[in-house]
mmCIF file of C-alpha atoms in Angstrom:
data_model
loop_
_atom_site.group_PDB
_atom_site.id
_atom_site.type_symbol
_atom_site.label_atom_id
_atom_site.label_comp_id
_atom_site.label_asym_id
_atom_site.label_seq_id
_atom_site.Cartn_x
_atom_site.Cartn_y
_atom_site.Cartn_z
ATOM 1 C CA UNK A 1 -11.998 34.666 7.152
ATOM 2 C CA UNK A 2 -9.309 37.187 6.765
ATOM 3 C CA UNK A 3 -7.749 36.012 10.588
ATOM 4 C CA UNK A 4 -8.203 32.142 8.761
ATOM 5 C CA UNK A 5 -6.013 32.555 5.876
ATOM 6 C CA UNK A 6 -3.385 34.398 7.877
ATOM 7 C CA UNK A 7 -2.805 32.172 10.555
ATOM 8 C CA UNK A 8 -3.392 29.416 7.573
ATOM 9 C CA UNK A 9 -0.239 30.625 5.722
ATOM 10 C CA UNK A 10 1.810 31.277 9.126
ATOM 11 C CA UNK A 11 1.277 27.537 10.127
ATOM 12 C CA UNK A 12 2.355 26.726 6.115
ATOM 13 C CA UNK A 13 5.334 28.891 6.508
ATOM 14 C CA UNK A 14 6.721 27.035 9.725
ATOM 15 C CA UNK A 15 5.653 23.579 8.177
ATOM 16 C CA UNK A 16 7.565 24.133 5.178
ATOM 17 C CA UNK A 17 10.582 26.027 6.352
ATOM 18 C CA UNK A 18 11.196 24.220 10.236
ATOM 19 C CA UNK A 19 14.252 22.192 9.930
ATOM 20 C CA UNK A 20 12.307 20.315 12.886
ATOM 21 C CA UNK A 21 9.096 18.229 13.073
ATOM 22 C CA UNK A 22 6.156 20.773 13.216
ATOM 23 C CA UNK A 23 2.733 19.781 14.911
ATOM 24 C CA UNK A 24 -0.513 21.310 13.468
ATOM 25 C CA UNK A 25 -3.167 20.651 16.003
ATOM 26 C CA UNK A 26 -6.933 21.134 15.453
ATOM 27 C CA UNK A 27 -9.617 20.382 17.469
ATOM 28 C CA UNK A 28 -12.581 18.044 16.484
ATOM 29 C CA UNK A 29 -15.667 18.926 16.371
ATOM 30 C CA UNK A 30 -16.844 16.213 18.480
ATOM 31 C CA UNK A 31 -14.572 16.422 21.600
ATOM 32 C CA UNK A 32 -16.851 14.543 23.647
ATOM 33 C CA UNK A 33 -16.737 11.843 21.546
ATOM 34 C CA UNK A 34 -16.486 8.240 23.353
ATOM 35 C CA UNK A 35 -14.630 6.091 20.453
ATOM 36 C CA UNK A 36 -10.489 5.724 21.095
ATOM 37 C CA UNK A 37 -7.920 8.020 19.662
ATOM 38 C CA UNK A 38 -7.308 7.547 16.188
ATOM 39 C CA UNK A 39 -4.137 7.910 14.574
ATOM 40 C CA UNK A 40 -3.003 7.641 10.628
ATOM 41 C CA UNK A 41 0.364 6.761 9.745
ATOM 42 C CA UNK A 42 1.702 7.815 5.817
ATOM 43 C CA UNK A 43 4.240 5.305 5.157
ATOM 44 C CA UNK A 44 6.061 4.254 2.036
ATOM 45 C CA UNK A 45 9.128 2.352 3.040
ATOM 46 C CA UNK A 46 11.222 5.974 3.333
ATOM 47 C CA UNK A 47 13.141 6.803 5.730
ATOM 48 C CA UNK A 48 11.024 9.784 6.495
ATOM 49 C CA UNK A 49 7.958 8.022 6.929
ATOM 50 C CA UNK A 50 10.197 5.538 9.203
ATOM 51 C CA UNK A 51 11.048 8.461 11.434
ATOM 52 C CA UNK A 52 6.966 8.597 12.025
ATOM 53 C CA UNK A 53 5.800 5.345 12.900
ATOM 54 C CA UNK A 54 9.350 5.896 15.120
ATOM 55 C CA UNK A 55 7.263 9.012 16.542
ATOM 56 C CA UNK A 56 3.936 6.766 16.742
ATOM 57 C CA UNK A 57 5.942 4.205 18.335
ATOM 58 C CA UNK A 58 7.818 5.276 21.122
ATOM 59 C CA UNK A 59 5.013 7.233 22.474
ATOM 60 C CA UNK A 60 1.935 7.007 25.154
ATOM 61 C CA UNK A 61 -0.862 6.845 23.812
ATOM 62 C CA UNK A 62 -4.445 6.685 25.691
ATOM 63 C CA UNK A 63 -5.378 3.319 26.532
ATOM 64 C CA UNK A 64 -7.205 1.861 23.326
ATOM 65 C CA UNK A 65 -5.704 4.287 20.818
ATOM 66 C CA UNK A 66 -5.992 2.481 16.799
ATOM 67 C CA UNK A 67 -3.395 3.638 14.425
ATOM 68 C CA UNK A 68 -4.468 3.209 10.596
ATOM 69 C CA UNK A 69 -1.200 3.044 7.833
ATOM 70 C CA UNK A 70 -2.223 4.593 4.895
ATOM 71 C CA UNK A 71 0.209 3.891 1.840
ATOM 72 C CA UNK A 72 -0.809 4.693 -1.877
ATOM 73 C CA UNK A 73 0.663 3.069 -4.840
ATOM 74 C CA UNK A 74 -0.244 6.222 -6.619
ATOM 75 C CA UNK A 75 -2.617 6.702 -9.359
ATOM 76 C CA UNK A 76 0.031 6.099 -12.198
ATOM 77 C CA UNK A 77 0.903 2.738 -11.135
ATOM 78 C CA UNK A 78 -1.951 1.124 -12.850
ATOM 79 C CA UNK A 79 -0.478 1.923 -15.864
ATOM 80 C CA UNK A 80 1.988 -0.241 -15.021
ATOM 81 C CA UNK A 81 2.121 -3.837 -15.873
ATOM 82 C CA UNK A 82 0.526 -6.116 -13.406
ATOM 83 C CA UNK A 83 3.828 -7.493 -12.495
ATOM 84 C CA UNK A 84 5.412 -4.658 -11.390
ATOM 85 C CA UNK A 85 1.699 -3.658 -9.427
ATOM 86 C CA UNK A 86 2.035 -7.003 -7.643
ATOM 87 C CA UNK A 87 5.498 -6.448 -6.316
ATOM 88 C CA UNK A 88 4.778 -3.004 -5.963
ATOM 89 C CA UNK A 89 1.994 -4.358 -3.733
ATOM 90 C CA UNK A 90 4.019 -7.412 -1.857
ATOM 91 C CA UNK A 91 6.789 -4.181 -0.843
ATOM 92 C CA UNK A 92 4.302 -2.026 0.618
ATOM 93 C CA UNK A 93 2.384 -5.377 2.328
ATOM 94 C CA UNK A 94 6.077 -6.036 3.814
ATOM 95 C CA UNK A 95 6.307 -2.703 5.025
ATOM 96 C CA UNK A 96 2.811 -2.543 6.761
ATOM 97 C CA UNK A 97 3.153 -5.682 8.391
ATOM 98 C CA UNK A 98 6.691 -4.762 10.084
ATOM 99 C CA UNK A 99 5.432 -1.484 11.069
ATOM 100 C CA UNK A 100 2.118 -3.534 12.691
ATOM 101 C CA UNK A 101 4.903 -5.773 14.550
ATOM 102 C CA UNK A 102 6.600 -2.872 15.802
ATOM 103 C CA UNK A 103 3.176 -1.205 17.034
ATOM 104 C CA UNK A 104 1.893 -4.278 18.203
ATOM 105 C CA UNK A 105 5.003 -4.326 20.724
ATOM 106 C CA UNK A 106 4.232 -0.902 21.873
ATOM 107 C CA UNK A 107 2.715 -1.121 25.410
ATOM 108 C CA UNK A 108 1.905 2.338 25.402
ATOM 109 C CA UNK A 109 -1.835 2.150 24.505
ATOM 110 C CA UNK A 110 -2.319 1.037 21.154
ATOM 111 C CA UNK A 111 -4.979 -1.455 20.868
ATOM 112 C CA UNK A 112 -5.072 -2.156 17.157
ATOM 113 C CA UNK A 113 -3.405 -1.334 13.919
ATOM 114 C CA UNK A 114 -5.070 -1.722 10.454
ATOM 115 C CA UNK A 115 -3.865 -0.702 7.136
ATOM 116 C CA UNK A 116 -4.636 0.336 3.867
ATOM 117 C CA UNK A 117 -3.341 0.533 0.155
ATOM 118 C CA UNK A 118 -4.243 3.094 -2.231
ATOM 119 C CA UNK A 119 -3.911 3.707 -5.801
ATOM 120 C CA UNK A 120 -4.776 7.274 -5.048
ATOM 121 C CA UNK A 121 -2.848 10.322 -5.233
ATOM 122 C CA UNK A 122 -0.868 9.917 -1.885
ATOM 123 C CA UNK A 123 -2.380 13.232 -0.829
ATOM 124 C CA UNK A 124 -5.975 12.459 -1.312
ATOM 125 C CA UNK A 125 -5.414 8.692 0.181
ATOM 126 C CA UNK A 126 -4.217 10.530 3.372
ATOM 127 C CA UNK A 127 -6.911 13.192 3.528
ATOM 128 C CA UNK A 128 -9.958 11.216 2.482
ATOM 129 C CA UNK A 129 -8.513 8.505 4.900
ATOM 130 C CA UNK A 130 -8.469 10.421 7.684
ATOM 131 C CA UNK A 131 -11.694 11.948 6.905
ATOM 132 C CA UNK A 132 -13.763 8.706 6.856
ATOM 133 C CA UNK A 133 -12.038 7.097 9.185
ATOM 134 C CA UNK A 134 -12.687 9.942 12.058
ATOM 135 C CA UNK A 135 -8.572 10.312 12.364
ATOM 136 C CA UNK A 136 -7.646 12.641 15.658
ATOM 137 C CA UNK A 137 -3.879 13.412 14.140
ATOM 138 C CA UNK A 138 -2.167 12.475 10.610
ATOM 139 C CA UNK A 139 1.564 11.576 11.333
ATOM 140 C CA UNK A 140 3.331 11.878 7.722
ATOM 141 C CA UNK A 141 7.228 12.477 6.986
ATOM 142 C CA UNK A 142 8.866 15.309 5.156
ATOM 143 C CA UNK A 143 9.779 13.632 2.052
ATOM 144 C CA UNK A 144 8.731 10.247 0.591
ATOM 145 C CA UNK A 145 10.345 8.154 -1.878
ATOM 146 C CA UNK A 146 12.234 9.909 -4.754
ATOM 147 C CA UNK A 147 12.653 13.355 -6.065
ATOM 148 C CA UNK A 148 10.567 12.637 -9.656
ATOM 149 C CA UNK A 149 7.669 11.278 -7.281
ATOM 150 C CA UNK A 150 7.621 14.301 -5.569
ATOM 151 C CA UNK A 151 7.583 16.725 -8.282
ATOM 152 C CA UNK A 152 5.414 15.079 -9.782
ATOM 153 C CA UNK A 153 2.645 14.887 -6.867
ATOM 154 C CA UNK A 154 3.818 17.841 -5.230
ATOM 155 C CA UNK A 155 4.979 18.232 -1.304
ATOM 156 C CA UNK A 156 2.369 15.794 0.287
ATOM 157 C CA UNK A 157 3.091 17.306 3.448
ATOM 158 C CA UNK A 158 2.344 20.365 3.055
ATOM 159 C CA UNK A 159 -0.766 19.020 0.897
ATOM 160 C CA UNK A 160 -2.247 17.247 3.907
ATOM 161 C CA UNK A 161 -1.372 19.832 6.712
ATOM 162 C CA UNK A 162 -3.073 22.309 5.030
ATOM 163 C CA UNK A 163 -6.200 20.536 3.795
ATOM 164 C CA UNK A 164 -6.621 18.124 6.633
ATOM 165 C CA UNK A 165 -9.532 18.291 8.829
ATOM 166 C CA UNK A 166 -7.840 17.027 11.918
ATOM 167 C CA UNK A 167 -4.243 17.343 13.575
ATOM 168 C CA UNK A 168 -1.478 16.758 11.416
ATOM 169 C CA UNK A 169 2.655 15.921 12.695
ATOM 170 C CA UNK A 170 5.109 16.488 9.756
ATOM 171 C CA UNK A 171 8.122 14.326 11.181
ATOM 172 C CA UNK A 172 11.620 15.082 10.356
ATOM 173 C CA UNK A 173 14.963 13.857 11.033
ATOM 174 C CA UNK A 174 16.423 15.439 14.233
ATOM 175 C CA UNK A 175 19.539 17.296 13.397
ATOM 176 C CA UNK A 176 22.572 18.374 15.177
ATOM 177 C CA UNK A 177 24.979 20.862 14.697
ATOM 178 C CA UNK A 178 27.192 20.156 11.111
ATOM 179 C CA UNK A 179 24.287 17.913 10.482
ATOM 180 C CA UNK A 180 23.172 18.648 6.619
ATOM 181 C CA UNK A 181 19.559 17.372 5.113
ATOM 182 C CA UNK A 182 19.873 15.702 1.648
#
């Protein structure tokens, strides 16, 4: 236990402080297992989470691999009026369905694409996602939309990579020299 939470808060310590994408890999359980990769997207119309369907996108996958987009409204939004939950909705809908026609292009292996919308906390939408689903790897960006948002929910992120029962890619902008993040 005492070997866990150390190498648990050295992986936390590179995910939060890498100024590049960081990969957390854990095995499943079932290795043997005969179903097709699984992969969950986190995407909210950022540019962030942009930068991981990108990631998602322009690689090769196994032949038959599903990918999963996970979005959530967030918990707070059904305070809203139904209005603004509607077009809150149609957004998000327009989001999943051009990051389906971009993965649908893909000829690298991905078979299918499906994709859901939460009114969860984004970081339990993610995680229980993942969970039921049987995801191999979680592919979220650094930051999602707005700094309120974020302080509010906290760093979903870090959240996920440290909670999540499979492999989890935190995605981030490549930088160059001179280059500064916002």
């Amino acid at each position: 236990p005492l070997e866990r939470v150390f190498m648990g808060s050295v992986s936390q310590r590179v995910a939060a402080e890498a100024q590049c994408s960081v990969r957390i890999a854990r095995g499943r359980l079932e290795e043997t297992r005969s179903v097709p990769r699984r992969l969950v997207i986190g995407i909210d119309g950022s540019i962030d989470s942009e930068q991981a369907l990108s990631v998602v996108a322009n690689r090769h996958w196994p032949e038959g691999t599903e990918v999963r987009l996970v979005t959530s409204i967030g918990p707070f939004s059904q305070e809203l009026n139904p209005r603004k939950i509607d077009e809150e909705r149609r957004t998000i809908s327009e989001v999943h369905a051009k990051a389906m026609q971009r993965l649908s292009q893909h000829s690298g292996g991905i078979m299918t694409t499906t994709s859901v919308i939460s009114f969860k906390d984004p970081k339990h939408a993610l995680l229980q996602e993942a969970e039921s689903w049987g995801a191999d790897t979680i592919f979220v960006g650094s930051r999602g939309r707005g700094r309120l948002g974020r302080f509010l929910m906290g760093s979903v992120s870090s959240a996920v990579a440290s909670r999540a029962h499979c492999s989890v890619e935190i995605v981030r902008k490549a930088t160059t020299v001179g280059d500064e993040e916002s």
